[in-house]
Coordinates of N, CA and C in Angstrom, one line a residue:
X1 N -2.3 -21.1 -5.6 CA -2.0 -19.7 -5.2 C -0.6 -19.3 -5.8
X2 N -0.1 -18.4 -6.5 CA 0.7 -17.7 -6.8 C 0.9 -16.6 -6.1
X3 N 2.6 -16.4 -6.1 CA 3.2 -15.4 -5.1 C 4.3 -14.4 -6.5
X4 N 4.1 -13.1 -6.3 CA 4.3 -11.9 -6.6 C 5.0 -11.6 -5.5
X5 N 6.8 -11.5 -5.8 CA 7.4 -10.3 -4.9 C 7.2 -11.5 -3.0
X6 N 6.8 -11.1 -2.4 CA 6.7 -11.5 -1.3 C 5.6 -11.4 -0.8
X7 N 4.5 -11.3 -1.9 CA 3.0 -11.0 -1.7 C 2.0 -12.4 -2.1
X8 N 0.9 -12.9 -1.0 CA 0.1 -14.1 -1.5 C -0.8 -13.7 -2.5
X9 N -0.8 -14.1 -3.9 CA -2.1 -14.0 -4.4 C -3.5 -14.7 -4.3
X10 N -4.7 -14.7 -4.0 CA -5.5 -15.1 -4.3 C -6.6 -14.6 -5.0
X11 N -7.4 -15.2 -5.6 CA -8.7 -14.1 -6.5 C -9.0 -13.2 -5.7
X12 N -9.2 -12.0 -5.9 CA -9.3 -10.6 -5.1 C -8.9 -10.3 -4.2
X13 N -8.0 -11.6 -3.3 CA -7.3 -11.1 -2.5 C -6.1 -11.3 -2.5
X14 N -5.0 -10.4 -1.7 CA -3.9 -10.2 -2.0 C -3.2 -10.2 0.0
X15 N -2.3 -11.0 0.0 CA -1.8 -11.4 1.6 C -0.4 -10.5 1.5
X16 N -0.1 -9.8 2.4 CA 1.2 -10.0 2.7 C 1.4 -8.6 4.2
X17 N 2.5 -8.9 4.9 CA 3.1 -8.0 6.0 C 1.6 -8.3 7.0
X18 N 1.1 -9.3 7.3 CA -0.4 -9.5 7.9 C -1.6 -8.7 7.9
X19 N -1.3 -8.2 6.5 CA -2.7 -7.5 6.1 C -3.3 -8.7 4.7
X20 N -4.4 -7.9 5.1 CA -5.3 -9.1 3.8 C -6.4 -7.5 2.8
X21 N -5.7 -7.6 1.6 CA -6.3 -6.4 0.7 C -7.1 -7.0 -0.3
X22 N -8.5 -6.8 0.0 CA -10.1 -7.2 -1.0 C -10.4 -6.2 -2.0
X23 N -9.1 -6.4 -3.1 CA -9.4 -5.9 -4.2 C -10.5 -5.5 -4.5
X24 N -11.9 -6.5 -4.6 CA -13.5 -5.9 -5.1 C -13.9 -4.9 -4.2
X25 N -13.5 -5.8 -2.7 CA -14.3 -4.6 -1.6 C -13.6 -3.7 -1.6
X26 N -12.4 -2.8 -2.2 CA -11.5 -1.8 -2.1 C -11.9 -2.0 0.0
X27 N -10.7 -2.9 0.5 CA -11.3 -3.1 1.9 C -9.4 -3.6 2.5
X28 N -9.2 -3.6 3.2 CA -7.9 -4.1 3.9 C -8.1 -4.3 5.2
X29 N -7.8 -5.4 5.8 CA -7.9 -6.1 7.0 C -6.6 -6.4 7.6
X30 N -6.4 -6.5 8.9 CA -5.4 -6.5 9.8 C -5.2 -7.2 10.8
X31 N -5.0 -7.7 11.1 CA -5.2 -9.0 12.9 C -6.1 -8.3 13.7
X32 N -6.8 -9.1 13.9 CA -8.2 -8.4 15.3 C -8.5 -7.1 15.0
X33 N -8.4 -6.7 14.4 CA -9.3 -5.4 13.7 C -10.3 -5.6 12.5
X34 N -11.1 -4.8 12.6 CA -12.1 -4.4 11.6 C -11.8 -3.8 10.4
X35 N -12.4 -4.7 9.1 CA -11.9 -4.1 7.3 C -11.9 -2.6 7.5
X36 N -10.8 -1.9 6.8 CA -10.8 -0.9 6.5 C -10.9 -0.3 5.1
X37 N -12.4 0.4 5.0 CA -12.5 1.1 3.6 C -11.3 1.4 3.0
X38 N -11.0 1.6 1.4 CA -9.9 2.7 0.7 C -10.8 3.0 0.0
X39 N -10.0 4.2 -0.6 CA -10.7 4.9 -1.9 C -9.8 4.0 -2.6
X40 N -10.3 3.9 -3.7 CA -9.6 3.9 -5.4 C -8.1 4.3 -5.1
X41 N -7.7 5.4 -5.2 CA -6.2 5.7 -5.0 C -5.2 4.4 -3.9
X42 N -6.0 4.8 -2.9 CA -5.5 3.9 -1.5 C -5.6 2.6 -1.9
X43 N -6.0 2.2 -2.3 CA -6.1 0.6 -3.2 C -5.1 0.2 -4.0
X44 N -4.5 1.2 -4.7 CA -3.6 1.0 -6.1 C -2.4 1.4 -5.3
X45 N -2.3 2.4 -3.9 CA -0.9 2.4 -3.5 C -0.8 1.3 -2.6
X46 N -1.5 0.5 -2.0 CA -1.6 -0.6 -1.2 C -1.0 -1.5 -1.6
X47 N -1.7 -1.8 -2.8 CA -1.7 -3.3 -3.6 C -0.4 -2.8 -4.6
X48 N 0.5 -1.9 -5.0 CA 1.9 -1.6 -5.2 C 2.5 -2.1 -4.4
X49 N 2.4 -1.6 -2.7 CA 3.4 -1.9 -1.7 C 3.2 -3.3 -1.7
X50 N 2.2 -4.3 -1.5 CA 1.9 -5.6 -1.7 C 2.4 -6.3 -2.1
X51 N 2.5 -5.6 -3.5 CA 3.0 -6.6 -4.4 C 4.7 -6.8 -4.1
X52 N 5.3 -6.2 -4.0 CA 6.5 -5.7 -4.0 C 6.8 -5.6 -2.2
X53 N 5.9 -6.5 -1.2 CA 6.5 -6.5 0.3 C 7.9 -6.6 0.2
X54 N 8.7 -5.8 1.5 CA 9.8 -6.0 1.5 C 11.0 -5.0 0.6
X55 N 10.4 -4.4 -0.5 CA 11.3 -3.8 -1.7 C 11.0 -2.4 -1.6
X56 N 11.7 -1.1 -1.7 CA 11.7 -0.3 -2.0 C 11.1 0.1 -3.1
X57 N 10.4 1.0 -3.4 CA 9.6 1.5 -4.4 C 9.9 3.3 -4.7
X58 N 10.6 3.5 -6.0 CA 10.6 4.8 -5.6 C 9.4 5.5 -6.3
X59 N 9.4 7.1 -5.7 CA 8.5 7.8 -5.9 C 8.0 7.8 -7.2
X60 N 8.9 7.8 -7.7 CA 8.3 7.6 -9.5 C 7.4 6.6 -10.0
X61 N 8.1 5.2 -9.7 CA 7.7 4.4 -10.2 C 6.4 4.1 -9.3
X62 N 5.7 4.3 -8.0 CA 4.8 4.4 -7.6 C 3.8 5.8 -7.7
X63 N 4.0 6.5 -8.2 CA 3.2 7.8 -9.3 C 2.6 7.6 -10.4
X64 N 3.8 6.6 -11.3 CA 3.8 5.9 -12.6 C 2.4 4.9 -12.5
X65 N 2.4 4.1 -11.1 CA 1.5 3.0 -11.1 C -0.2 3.8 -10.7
X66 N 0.3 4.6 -10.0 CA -1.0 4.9 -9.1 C -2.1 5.9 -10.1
X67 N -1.2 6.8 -10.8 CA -1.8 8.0 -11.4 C -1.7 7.5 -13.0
X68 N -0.5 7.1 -13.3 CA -0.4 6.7 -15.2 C -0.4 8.1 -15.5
X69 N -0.8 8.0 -17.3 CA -1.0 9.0 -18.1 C -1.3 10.6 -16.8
X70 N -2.6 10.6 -16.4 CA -3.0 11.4 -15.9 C -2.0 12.7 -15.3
X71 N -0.9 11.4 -14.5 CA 0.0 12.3 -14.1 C -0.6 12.9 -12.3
X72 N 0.8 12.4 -11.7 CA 1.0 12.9 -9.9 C 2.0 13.5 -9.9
X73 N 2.3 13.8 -8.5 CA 3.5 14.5 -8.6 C 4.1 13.8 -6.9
X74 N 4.9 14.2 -6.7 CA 5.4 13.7 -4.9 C 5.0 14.4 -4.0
X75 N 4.2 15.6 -4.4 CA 3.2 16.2 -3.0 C 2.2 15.2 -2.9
X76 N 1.2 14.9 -4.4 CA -0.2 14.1 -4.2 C 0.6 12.6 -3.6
X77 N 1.5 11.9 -4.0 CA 1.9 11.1 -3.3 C 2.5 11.0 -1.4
X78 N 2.8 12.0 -1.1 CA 2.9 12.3 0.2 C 1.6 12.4 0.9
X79 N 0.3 13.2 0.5 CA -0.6 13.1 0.9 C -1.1 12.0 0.6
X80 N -1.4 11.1 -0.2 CA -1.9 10.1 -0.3 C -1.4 8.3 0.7
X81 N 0.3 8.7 0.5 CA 0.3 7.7 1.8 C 0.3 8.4 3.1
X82 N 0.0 9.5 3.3 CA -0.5 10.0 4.8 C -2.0 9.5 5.2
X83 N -2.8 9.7 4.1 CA -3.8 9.3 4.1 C -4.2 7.8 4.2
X84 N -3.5 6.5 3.9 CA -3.6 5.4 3.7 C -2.9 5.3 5.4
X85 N -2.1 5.7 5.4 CA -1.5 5.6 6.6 C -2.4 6.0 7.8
X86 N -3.2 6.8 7.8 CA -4.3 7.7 9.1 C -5.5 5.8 9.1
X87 N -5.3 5.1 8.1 CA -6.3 4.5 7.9 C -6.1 3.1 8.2
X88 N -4.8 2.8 8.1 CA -3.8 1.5 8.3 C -3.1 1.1 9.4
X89 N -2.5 1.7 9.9 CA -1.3 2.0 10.8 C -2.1 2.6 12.4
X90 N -1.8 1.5 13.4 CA -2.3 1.6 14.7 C -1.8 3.3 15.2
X91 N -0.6 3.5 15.1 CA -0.1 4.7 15.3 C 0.5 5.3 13.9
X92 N -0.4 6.0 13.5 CA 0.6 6.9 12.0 C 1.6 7.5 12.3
X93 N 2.2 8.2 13.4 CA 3.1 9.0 13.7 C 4.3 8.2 13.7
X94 N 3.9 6.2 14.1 CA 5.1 5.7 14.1 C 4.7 4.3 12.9
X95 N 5.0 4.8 11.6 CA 4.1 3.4 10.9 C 4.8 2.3 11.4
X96 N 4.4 1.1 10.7 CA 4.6 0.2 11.4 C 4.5 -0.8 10.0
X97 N 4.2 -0.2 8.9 CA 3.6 -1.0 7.7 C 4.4 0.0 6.6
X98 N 3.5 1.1 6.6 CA 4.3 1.8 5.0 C 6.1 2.9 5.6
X99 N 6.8 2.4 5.0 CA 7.9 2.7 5.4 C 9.1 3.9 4.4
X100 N 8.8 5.1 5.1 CA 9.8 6.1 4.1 C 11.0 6.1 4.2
X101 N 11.4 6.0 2.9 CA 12.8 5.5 2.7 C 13.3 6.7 1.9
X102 N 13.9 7.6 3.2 CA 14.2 9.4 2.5 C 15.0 9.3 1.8
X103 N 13.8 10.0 0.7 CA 15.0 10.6 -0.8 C 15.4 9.6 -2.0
X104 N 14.4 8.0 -1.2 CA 14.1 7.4 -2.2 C 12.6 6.7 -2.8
X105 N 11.7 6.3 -1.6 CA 10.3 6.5 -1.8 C 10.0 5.7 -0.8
X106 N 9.2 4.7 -0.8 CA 8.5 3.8 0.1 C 8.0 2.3 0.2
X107 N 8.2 1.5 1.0 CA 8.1 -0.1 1.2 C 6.9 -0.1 2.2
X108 N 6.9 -1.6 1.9 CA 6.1 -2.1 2.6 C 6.6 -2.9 3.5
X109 N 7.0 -2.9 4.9 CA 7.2 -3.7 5.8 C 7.4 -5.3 5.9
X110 N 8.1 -5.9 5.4 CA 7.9 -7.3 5.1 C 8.2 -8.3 6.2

Protein backbone atom coordinates (compact mmCIF):
# COMPACT_ATOMS: atom_id res chain seq x y z
CA UNK A 1 0.00 0.00 0.00
CA UNK A 2 1.33 3.41 -0.67
CA UNK A 3 0.46 6.65 1.08
CA UNK A 4 -0.01 10.11 -0.79
CA UNK A 5 -0.11 13.20 1.61
CA UNK A 6 -1.90 11.59 4.55
CA UNK A 7 -4.14 9.58 2.27
CA UNK A 8 -4.15 5.35 2.08
CA UNK A 9 -3.77 4.22 -1.39
CA UNK A 10 -5.13 1.11 -2.56
CA UNK A 11 -6.28 -0.11 -6.23
CA UNK A 12 -9.49 2.08 -6.58
CA UNK A 13 -9.60 2.80 -3.36
CA UNK A 14 -8.39 5.63 -1.60
CA UNK A 15 -8.59 5.88 2.70
CA UNK A 16 -8.35 8.82 4.58
CA UNK A 17 -10.31 11.29 7.40
CA UNK A 18 -12.64 7.69 7.85
CA UNK A 19 -14.03 7.86 4.58
CA UNK A 20 -13.21 5.12 1.98
CA UNK A 21 -13.52 6.79 -1.90
CA UNK A 22 -14.28 3.78 -4.78
CA UNK A 23 -12.76 5.42 -7.50
CA UNK A 24 -14.56 2.83 -10.20
CA UNK A 25 -17.87 3.02 -8.26
CA UNK A 26 -17.47 6.98 -8.19
CA UNK A 27 -18.97 5.82 -4.46
CA UNK A 28 -17.67 7.20 -0.84
CA UNK A 29 -18.26 5.43 2.32
CA UNK A 30 -18.28 6.50 5.89
CA UNK A 31 -18.58 4.56 9.37
CA UNK A 32 -22.07 2.86 9.64
CA UNK A 33 -23.48 4.49 6.80
CA UNK A 34 -24.44 3.58 3.33
CA UNK A 35 -22.01 4.30 -0.07
CA UNK A 36 -22.66 7.49 -1.30
CA UNK A 37 -23.03 8.09 -5.15
CA UNK A 38 -20.78 11.20 -6.72
CA UNK A 39 -20.89 12.52 -10.01
CA UNK A 40 -17.64 12.81 -11.95
CA UNK A 41 -16.94 16.24 -10.61
CA UNK A 42 -17.59 15.15 -6.83
CA UNK A 43 -15.10 12.43 -7.38
CA UNK A 44 -12.17 14.57 -8.57
CA UNK A 45 -12.87 17.17 -5.68
CA UNK A 46 -12.95 14.37 -3.15
CA UNK A 47 -10.09 12.38 -4.24
CA UNK A 48 -8.01 16.15 -4.32
CA UNK A 49 -9.05 16.68 -0.72
CA UNK A 50 -7.79 12.87 -0.12
CA UNK A 51 -5.03 13.08 -1.45
CA UNK A 52 -3.80 16.02 0.31
CA UNK A 53 -5.81 15.15 3.98
CA UNK A 54 -4.92 17.56 6.36
CA UNK A 55 -3.40 20.43 3.87
CA UNK A 56 -4.93 23.32 2.58
CA UNK A 57 -5.75 23.45 -1.00
CA UNK A 58 -6.38 26.70 -2.63
CA UNK A 59 -9.12 27.62 -4.88
CA UNK A 60 -7.07 27.60 -7.83
CA UNK A 61 -5.09 24.87 -7.56
CA UNK A 62 -8.34 22.74 -6.88
CA UNK A 63 -10.16 24.38 -10.21
CA UNK A 64 -6.87 23.62 -11.95
CA UNK A 65 -7.36 19.83 -10.84
CA UNK A 66 -11.06 19.41 -11.12
CA UNK A 67 -12.01 21.43 -14.36
CA UNK A 68 -8.17 21.67 -16.38
CA UNK A 69 -8.13 23.19 -19.71
CA UNK A 70 -11.94 23.53 -19.75
CA UNK A 71 -11.80 26.02 -17.12
CA UNK A 72 -14.00 26.83 -13.53
CA UNK A 73 -14.23 29.52 -11.77
CA UNK A 74 -14.85 29.87 -7.62
CA UNK A 75 -18.61 30.23 -7.97
CA UNK A 76 -18.76 26.52 -9.87
CA UNK A 77 -16.31 25.57 -7.12
CA UNK A 78 -18.49 26.81 -4.27
CA UNK A 79 -21.40 25.10 -5.67
CA UNK A 80 -19.69 22.12 -6.22
CA UNK A 81 -18.34 21.58 -2.66
CA UNK A 82 -21.91 22.54 -1.42
CA UNK A 83 -22.95 19.85 -3.29
CA UNK A 84 -20.35 17.13 -2.18
CA UNK A 85 -21.02 18.46 1.03
CA UNK A 86 -25.29 17.99 0.97
CA UNK A 87 -23.85 14.36 0.17
CA UNK A 88 -21.06 13.76 2.76
CA UNK A 89 -21.33 15.49 5.83
CA UNK A 90 -23.97 14.26 8.60
CA UNK A 91 -24.81 18.03 9.01
CA UNK A 92 -23.68 20.45 5.97
CA UNK A 93 -24.45 23.48 7.86
CA UNK A 94 -21.64 22.27 10.30
CA UNK A 95 -18.99 20.12 8.01
CA UNK A 96 -17.26 18.04 9.75
CA UNK A 97 -14.99 16.74 6.68
CA UNK A 98 -14.58 19.54 3.92
CA UNK A 99 -13.27 22.54 5.67
CA UNK A 100 -13.27 26.45 4.38
CA UNK A 101 -10.35 28.05 4.89
CA UNK A 102 -11.61 31.92 4.09
CA UNK A 103 -9.94 33.57 1.36
CA UNK A 104 -7.82 30.67 0.92
CA UNK A 105 -9.70 27.51 -0.29
CA UNK A 106 -10.35 24.10 1.27
CA UNK A 107 -9.07 20.90 3.36
CA UNK A 108 -9.91 17.95 4.11
CA UNK A 109 -10.30 17.25 7.84
CA UNK A 110 -7.43 15.02 8.82
Amino acid sequence: MRRTGNAALTPGLLHAADLTLDRARLEVQRPSAEPVRLAPLEMRLLEALMLNAGQVLTAESLITTIWGAEGGDRTMLKQLVYRLRAKLEPNPAQPRYIETVPGVGYALAG
